XYZ file of C-alpha atoms in Angstrom:
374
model
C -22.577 58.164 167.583
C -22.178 59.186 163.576
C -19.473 57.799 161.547
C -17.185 60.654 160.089
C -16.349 60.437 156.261
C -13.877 62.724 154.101
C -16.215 62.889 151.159
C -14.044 65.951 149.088
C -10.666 67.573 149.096
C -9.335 70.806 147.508
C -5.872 72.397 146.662
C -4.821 75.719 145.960
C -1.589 75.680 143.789
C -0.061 78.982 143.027
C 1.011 79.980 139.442
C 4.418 81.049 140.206
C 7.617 78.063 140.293
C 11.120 77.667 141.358
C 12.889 74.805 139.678
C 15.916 73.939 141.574
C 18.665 75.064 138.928
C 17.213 78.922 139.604
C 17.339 78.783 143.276
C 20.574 77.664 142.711
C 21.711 80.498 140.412
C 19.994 83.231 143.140
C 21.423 81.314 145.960
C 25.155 81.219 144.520
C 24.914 84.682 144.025
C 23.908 86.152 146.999
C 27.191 83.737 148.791
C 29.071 85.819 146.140
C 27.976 89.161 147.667
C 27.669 87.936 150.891
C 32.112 86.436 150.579
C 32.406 89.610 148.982
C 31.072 92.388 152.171
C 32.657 89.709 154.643
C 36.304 89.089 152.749
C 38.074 91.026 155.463
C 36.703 89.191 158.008
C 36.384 85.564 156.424
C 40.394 86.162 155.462
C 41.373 86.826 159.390
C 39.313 84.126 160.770
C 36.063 85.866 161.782
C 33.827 84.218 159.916
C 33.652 81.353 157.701
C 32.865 81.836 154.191
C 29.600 80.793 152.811
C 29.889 77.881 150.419
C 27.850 76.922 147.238
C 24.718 75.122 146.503
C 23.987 73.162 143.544
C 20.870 71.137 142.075
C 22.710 67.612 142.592
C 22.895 68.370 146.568
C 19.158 69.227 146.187
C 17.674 66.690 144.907
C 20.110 63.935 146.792
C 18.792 65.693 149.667
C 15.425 65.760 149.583
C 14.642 64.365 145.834
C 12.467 67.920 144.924
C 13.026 69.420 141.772
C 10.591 72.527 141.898
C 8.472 74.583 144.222
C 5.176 77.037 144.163
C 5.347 79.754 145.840
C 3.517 83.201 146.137
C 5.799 85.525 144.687
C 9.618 84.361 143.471
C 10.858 87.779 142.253
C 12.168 88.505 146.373
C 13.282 84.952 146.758
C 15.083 84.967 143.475
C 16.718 88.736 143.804
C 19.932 88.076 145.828
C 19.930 91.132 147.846
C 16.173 90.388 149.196
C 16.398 86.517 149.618
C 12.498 86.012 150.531
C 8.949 86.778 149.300
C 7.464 90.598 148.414
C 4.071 90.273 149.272
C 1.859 93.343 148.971
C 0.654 94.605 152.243
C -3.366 94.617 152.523
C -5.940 96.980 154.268
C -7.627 95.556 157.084
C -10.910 95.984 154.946
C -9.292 93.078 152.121
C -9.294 89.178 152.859
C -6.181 87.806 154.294
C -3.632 86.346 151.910
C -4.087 83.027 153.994
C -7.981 83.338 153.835
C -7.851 83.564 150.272
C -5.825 80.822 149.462
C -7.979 78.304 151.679
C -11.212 79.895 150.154
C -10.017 78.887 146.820
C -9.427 75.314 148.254
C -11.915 74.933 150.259
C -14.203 75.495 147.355
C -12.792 72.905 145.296
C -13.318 70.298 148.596
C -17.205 71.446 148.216
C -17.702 71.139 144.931
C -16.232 67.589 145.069
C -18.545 66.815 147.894
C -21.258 68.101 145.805
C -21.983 70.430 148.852
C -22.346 74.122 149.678
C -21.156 76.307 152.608
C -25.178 75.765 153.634
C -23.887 71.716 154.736
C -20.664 73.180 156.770
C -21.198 73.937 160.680
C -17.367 74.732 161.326
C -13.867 75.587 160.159
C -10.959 74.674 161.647
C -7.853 76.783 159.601
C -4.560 74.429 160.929
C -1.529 75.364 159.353
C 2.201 75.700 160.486
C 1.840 79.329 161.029
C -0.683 81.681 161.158
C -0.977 85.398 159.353
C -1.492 86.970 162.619
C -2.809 86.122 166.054
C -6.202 87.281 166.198
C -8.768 87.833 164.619
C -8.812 83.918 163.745
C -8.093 83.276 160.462
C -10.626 80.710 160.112
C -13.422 82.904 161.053
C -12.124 85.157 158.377
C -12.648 81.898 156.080
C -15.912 81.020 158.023
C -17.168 84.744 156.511
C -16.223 84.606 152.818
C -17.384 81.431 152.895
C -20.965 82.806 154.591
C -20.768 79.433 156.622
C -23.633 79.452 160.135
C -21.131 78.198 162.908
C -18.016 78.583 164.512
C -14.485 78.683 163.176
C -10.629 78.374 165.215
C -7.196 78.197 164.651
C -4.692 75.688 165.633
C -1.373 74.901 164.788
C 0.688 71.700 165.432
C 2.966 72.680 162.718
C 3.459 69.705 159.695
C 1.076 67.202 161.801
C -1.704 70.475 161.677
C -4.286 68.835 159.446
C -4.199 65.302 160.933
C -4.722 67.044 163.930
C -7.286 69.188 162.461
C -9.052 65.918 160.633
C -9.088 64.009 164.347
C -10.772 67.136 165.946
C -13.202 67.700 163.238
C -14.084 63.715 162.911
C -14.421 63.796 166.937
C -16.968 66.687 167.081
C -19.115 65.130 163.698
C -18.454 61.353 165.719
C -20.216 62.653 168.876
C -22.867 64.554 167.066
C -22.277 68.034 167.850
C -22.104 68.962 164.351
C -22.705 67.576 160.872
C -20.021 68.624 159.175
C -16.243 70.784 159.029
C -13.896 72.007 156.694
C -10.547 71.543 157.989
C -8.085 74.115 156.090
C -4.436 73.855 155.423
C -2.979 77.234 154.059
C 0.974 77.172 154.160
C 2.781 80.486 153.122
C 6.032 78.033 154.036
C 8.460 80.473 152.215
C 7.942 83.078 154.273
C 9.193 82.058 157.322
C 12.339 79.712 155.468
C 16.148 81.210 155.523
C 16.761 81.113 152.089
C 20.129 82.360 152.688
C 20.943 79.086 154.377
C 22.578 76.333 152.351
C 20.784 73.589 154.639
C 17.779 74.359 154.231
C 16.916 76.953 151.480
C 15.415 74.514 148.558
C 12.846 72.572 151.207
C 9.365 74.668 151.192
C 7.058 75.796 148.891
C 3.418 77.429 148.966
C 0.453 75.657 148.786
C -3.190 75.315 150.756
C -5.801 72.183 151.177
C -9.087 71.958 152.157
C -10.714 68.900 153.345
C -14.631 68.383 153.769
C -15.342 65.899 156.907
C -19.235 64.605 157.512
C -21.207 62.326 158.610
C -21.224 59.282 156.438
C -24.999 59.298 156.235
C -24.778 62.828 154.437
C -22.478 61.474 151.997
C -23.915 62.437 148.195
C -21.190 60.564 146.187
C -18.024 58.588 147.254
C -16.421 59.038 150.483
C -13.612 57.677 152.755
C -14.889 56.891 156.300
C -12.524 57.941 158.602
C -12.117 54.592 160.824
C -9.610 55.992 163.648
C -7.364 58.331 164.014
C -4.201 59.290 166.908
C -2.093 62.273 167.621
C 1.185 62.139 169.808
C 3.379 64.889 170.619
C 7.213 65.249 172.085
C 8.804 68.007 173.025
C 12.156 68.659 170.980
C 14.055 71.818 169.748
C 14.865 70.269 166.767
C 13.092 72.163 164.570
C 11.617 75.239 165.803
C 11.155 79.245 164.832
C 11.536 81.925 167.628
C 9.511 84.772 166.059
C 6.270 85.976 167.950
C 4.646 88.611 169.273
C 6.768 88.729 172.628
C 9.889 89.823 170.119
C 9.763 93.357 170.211
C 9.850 93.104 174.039
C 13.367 91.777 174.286
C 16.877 93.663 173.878
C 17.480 92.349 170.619
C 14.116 91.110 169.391
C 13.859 93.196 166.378
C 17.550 91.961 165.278
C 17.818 90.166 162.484
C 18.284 87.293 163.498
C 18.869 83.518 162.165
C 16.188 82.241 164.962
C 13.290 84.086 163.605
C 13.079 81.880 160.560
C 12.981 77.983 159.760
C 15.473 76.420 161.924
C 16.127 72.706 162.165
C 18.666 70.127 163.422
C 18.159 67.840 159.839
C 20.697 64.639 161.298
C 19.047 64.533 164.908
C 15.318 65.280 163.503
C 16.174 61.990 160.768
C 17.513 60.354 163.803
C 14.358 60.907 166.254
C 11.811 61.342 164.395
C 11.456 58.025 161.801
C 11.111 55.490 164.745
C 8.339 57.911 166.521
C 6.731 57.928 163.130
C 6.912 53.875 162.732
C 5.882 53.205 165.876
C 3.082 55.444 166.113
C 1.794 53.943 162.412
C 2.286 50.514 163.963
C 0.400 50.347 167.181
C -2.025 52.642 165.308
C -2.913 49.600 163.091
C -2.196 46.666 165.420
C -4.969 48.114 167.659
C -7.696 48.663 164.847
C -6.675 44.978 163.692
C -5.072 46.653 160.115
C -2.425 44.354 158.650
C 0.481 45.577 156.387
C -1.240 43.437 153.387
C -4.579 45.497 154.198
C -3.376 49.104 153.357
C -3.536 49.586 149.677
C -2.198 53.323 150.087
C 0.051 55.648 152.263
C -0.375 59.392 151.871
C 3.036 60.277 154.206
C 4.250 63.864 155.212
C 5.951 65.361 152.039
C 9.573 66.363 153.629
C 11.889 64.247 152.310
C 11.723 61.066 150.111
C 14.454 59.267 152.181
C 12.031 59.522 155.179
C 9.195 58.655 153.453
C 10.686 55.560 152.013
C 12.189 54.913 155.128
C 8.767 54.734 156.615
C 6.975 52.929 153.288
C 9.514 50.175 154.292
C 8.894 50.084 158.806
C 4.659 50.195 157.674
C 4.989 47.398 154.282
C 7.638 45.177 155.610
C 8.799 45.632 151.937
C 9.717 48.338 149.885
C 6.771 50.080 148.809
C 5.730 49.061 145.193
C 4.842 51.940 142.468
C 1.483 53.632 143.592
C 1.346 51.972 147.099
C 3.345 55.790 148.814
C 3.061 58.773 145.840
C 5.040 61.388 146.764
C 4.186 64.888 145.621
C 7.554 66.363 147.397
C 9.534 66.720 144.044
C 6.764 68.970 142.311
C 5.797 70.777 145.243
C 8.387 70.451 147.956
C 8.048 70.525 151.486
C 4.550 72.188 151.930
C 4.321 71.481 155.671
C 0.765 70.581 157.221
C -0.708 70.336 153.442
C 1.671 67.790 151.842
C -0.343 64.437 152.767
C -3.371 66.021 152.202
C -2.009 67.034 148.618
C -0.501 63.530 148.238
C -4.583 62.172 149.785
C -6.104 64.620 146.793
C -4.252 63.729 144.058
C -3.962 60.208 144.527
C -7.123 58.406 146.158
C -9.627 58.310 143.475
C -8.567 55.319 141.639
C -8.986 53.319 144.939
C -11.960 50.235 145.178
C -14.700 49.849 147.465
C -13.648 48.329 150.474
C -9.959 49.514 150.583
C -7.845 50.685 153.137
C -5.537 53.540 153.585
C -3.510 55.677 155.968
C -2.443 58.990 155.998
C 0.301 60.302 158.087
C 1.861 63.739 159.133
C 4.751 64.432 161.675
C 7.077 66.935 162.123
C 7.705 69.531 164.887
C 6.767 69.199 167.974
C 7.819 66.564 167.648
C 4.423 65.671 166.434
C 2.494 62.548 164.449
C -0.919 62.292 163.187
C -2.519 59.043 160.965
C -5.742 58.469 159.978
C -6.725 55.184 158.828
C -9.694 55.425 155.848
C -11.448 52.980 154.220
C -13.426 54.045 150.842
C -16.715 53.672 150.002
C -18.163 54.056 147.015
């Protein structure tokens, strides 16, 4: 048996930004134009008429102030309400494969390694460009990594579900090394014409570099355990697929094809699953409350997350002990902890303990307890 390490991470950030006061200003006026085609039928009854956003609901709601995303002119234009993205020839790499090639050379070149030390990719991410060919054996090719490559998708908990799998195959031997890959094109399948919802995702893709300790050329985190539940729940969930066509009114426009969630019953359900899980998790590998020096939590809302900071500490979390990336980058689905994990886990001792922690639909949780070295 080997002893799995992280020993680099990489992001992808795109160049483009929404701050939340022009969402608000697109938003606002497509529920003019929208009030405005409907009046006949909001003033008889029919239908209700759509209300305003504003930045102060925002950021109460989910404290983000900005997102990335791949292209803002659709989301911004109120008559197109989502992302114009340039259709590619077969022949060109995947949008999705070039966003986690950019990241998962960054995770390399922090490792000090080259595709030469990788034996697999794993490409986990909320949803997927298209069913098959694999994405991450599109990666696995630009990359010019020897090995085998899959897809998986557990939606937000993807890559702490991709980080157990990986850390299980390096643990038992059957290969030295994996990048697991996180690329989230999250705007394009959000309902930005829904006031609920339409400021929580953004765009974003991670990489993370998991070997055996042994191989290690510079500072690493050895991956000490990890766990994965799952629940069933319809709480949040997104109808479109490839069976839609197939159905009467698959290729309607429809509000079930998109980002759908039930926010009050998902708070509700899912923060208890998430203590819980992050409590047994470290009663049974003996890891008090006073041991963790960091928590690198799913980036969906801060409420949650300090919700959670609280169940795991005992205590409010003190400045440093949970960063939260959420207001730069919003929602970013499977990638947030891993951005949060990047960003924030360098200034960390020898000897010191941390946990990161996705969850989300499903419902789904994933933690990973790390201990640096180094």
């Amino acid at each position: 048996m080997h002893t799995p390490a992280i020993t680099g991470t990489g992001v992808f950030t795109p160049s483009e930004t929404i701050t939340n006061a022009e969402l608000v200003r697109a938003f606002n006026a497509y529920v003019d134009l929208y009030n405005a085609e409907h009046a006949d039928a909001i003033a008889a009854g029919e239908l209700p008429a759509k209300t305003y956003s504003s930045e102060e609901f925002i950021f109460k709601a989910s404290g983000i102030e900005q997102r990335y995303v791949i292209d803002k002119t659709g989301i911004l234009d109120p008559k197109v309400m989502h992302p114009l993205l340039r259709q590619r020839s077969d022949d060109e790499p995947g949008l999705m494969a070039e966003m986690a090639l950019d990241a998962a050379q960054k995770a390399l070149a922090q490792a000090g390694k080259t595709a030469a030390d990788v034996d697999a990719v794993i490409c986990a991410a909320s949803n997927l460009e298209r069913a098959y060919p694999a994405v991450a054996i599109e990666i696995q090719e630009l990359l010019q990594i020897n090995g085998f490559a899959f897809d998986m998708n557990v939606a937000c908990s993807s890559a702490t579900f991709g980080i157990q799998a990986a850390a299980d195959m390096v643990r038992s031997g059957s290969i030295r090394s994996a990048l697991v890959v996180n690329p989230e094109i999250c705007s394009a399948h959000l309902e930005w014409r829904d006031r609920d919802c339409h400021f929580i995702f953004g765009d974003v893709a991670t990489a993370t570099l998991i070997e055996r300790a042994e191989d290690a050329s510079g500072p690493y985190f050895e991956i000490k355990s990890t766990r994965c539940a799952t629940e069933f729940s319809n709480n949040i969930r997104n109808n479109n697929g490839f069976l839609r066509r197939s159905r009467p009114d698959g290729v309607a426009d429809r509000r079930d094809m998109q980002f759908m969630q039930n926010g009050r019953k998902v708070f509700k359900e899912v923060l208890p699953m998430v203590a819980d899980h992050i409590a047994g998790h470290m009663a049974d590998n003996h890891v008090q409350a006073d041991d963790l020096k960091r928590l690198w939590l799913h980036q969906a809302n801060k409420s949650m997350n300090d919700f959670i900071g609280r169940k795991v500490l005992g205590r409010p979390p003190e400045e440093g002990e949970q960063p939260n990336i959420l207001q730069d980058y919003a929602n970013t689905s499977s990638a947030g902890s891993i951005i949060a994990f990047s960003k924030y886990s360098n200034d960390l001792s020898d000897g010191d303990t941390g946990l990161i922690c996705s969850f989300g639909a499903g419902y789904s949780v994933g933690s990973v307890i790390v201990q640096k070295h180094g």
